[in-house]
XYZ file of C-alpha atoms in Angstrom:
98
model
C 0.000 0.000 0.000
C 1.190 3.502 -0.828
C -0.173 6.473 1.110
C 0.274 9.831 -0.573
C -0.761 13.388 0.146
C -3.589 14.726 -2.027
C -2.625 18.082 -3.547
C -5.931 19.605 -4.621
C -4.476 22.621 -6.432
C -2.541 20.423 -8.872
C 0.617 21.215 -10.779
C 2.230 24.608 -11.278
C 1.962 24.462 -15.071
C -1.814 23.876 -14.968
C -2.241 26.618 -12.390
C -0.316 29.115 -14.541
C -2.425 28.189 -17.581
C -5.639 28.769 -15.586
C -4.300 32.117 -14.358
C -3.440 33.180 -17.904
C -6.876 32.204 -19.219
C -8.609 34.078 -16.394
C -6.571 37.208 -17.095
C -5.233 37.352 -13.536
C -2.419 39.815 -12.925
C 0.863 37.863 -12.823
C 2.226 40.311 -10.226
C 0.036 38.573 -7.637
C 1.845 35.221 -8.095
C 4.697 34.748 -5.566
C 7.365 33.612 -8.052
C 10.229 34.380 -5.633
C 8.614 32.187 -2.967
C 8.140 29.429 -5.550
C 11.825 29.669 -6.480
C 12.795 29.382 -2.798
C 10.555 26.304 -2.390
C 12.170 24.654 -5.422
C 15.691 25.452 -4.256
C 14.875 24.185 -0.766
C 13.464 20.933 -2.154
C 16.386 20.374 -4.500
C 18.829 21.101 -1.667
C 17.091 18.450 0.442
C 17.356 15.931 -2.411
C 21.039 16.762 -2.840
C 21.625 16.122 0.866
C 19.946 12.723 0.440
C 22.122 12.122 -2.669
C 19.157 11.909 -5.051
C 19.186 13.247 -8.625
C 15.620 14.116 -9.707
C 16.282 14.250 -13.504
C 12.808 15.619 -14.397
C 12.347 18.957 -12.669
C 9.644 20.808 -14.588
C 6.553 22.914 -13.811
C 4.394 19.837 -14.448
C 6.219 18.097 -11.567
C 5.834 20.927 -9.061
C 2.645 20.582 -7.026
C 0.933 23.470 -5.242
C 0.000 22.492 -1.695
C -1.261 26.068 -1.171
C -1.329 29.153 -3.382
C 2.097 30.073 -1.981
C 3.815 26.716 -1.435
C 5.269 24.232 -3.960
C 6.365 20.629 -3.505
C 8.551 18.601 -5.865
C 6.870 15.467 -7.231
C 7.263 12.640 -9.775
C 10.396 10.746 -8.862
C 9.999 8.220 -11.689
C 13.339 9.146 -13.253
C 15.146 9.865 -9.979
C 18.427 8.112 -9.248
C 20.398 7.895 -6.040
C 24.153 8.361 -5.925
C 26.449 5.892 -4.219
C 28.600 7.182 -1.373
C 31.703 7.151 -3.588
C 30.042 9.163 -6.419
C 30.158 12.944 -6.541
C 28.096 13.285 -9.748
C 25.562 11.260 -11.731
C 26.470 9.414 -14.928
C 23.848 7.734 -17.116
C 24.498 3.988 -17.110
C 21.609 2.731 -19.227
C 19.941 4.165 -22.313
C 16.633 5.846 -21.436
C 14.259 8.218 -23.108
C 14.285 11.659 -21.557
C 10.962 13.416 -20.915
C 11.086 16.197 -23.487
C 7.659 17.762 -23.906
C 7.450 19.746 -27.147
Protein backbone atom coordinates (compact mmCIF):
# COMPACT_ATOMS: atom_id res chain seq x y z
CA UNK A 1 0.00 0.00 0.00
CA UNK A 2 1.19 3.50 -0.83
CA UNK A 3 -0.17 6.47 1.11
CA UNK A 4 0.27 9.83 -0.57
CA UNK A 5 -0.76 13.39 0.15
CA UNK A 6 -3.59 14.73 -2.03
CA UNK A 7 -2.63 18.08 -3.55
CA UNK A 8 -5.93 19.60 -4.62
CA UNK A 9 -4.48 22.62 -6.43
CA UNK A 10 -2.54 20.42 -8.87
CA UNK A 11 0.62 21.22 -10.78
CA UNK A 12 2.23 24.61 -11.28
CA UNK A 13 1.96 24.46 -15.07
CA UNK A 14 -1.81 23.88 -14.97
CA UNK A 15 -2.24 26.62 -12.39
CA UNK A 16 -0.32 29.11 -14.54
CA UNK A 17 -2.42 28.19 -17.58
CA UNK A 18 -5.64 28.77 -15.59
CA UNK A 19 -4.30 32.12 -14.36
CA UNK A 20 -3.44 33.18 -17.90
CA UNK A 21 -6.88 32.20 -19.22
CA UNK A 22 -8.61 34.08 -16.39
CA UNK A 23 -6.57 37.21 -17.10
CA UNK A 24 -5.23 37.35 -13.54
CA UNK A 25 -2.42 39.82 -12.92
CA UNK A 26 0.86 37.86 -12.82
CA UNK A 27 2.23 40.31 -10.23
CA UNK A 28 0.04 38.57 -7.64
CA UNK A 29 1.84 35.22 -8.10
CA UNK A 30 4.70 34.75 -5.57
CA UNK A 31 7.36 33.61 -8.05
CA UNK A 32 10.23 34.38 -5.63
CA UNK A 33 8.61 32.19 -2.97
CA UNK A 34 8.14 29.43 -5.55
CA UNK A 35 11.83 29.67 -6.48
CA UNK A 36 12.79 29.38 -2.80
CA UNK A 37 10.56 26.30 -2.39
CA UNK A 38 12.17 24.65 -5.42
CA UNK A 39 15.69 25.45 -4.26
CA UNK A 40 14.87 24.19 -0.77
CA UNK A 41 13.46 20.93 -2.15
CA UNK A 42 16.39 20.37 -4.50
CA UNK A 43 18.83 21.10 -1.67
CA UNK A 44 17.09 18.45 0.44
CA UNK A 45 17.36 15.93 -2.41
CA UNK A 46 21.04 16.76 -2.84
CA UNK A 47 21.62 16.12 0.87
CA UNK A 48 19.95 12.72 0.44
CA UNK A 49 22.12 12.12 -2.67
CA UNK A 50 19.16 11.91 -5.05
CA UNK A 51 19.19 13.25 -8.62
CA UNK A 52 15.62 14.12 -9.71
CA UNK A 53 16.28 14.25 -13.50
CA UNK A 54 12.81 15.62 -14.40
CA UNK A 55 12.35 18.96 -12.67
CA UNK A 56 9.64 20.81 -14.59
CA UNK A 57 6.55 22.91 -13.81
CA UNK A 58 4.39 19.84 -14.45
CA UNK A 59 6.22 18.10 -11.57
CA UNK A 60 5.83 20.93 -9.06
CA UNK A 61 2.65 20.58 -7.03
CA UNK A 62 0.93 23.47 -5.24
CA UNK A 63 0.00 22.49 -1.69
CA UNK A 64 -1.26 26.07 -1.17
CA UNK A 65 -1.33 29.15 -3.38
CA UNK A 66 2.10 30.07 -1.98
CA UNK A 67 3.82 26.72 -1.43
CA UNK A 68 5.27 24.23 -3.96
CA UNK A 69 6.37 20.63 -3.50
CA UNK A 70 8.55 18.60 -5.87
CA UNK A 71 6.87 15.47 -7.23
CA UNK A 72 7.26 12.64 -9.78
CA UNK A 73 10.40 10.75 -8.86
CA UNK A 74 10.00 8.22 -11.69
CA UNK A 75 13.34 9.15 -13.25
CA UNK A 76 15.15 9.87 -9.98
CA UNK A 77 18.43 8.11 -9.25
CA UNK A 78 20.40 7.89 -6.04
CA UNK A 79 24.15 8.36 -5.92
CA UNK A 80 26.45 5.89 -4.22
CA UNK A 81 28.60 7.18 -1.37
CA UNK A 82 31.70 7.15 -3.59
CA UNK A 83 30.04 9.16 -6.42
CA UNK A 84 30.16 12.94 -6.54
CA UNK A 85 28.10 13.29 -9.75
CA UNK A 86 25.56 11.26 -11.73
CA UNK A 87 26.47 9.41 -14.93
CA UNK A 88 23.85 7.73 -17.12
CA UNK A 89 24.50 3.99 -17.11
CA UNK A 90 21.61 2.73 -19.23
CA UNK A 91 19.94 4.16 -22.31
CA UNK A 92 16.63 5.85 -21.44
CA UNK A 93 14.26 8.22 -23.11
CA UNK A 94 14.29 11.66 -21.56
CA UNK A 95 10.96 13.42 -20.91
CA UNK A 96 11.09 16.20 -23.49
CA UNK A 97 7.66 17.76 -23.91
CA UNK A 98 7.45 19.75 -27.15
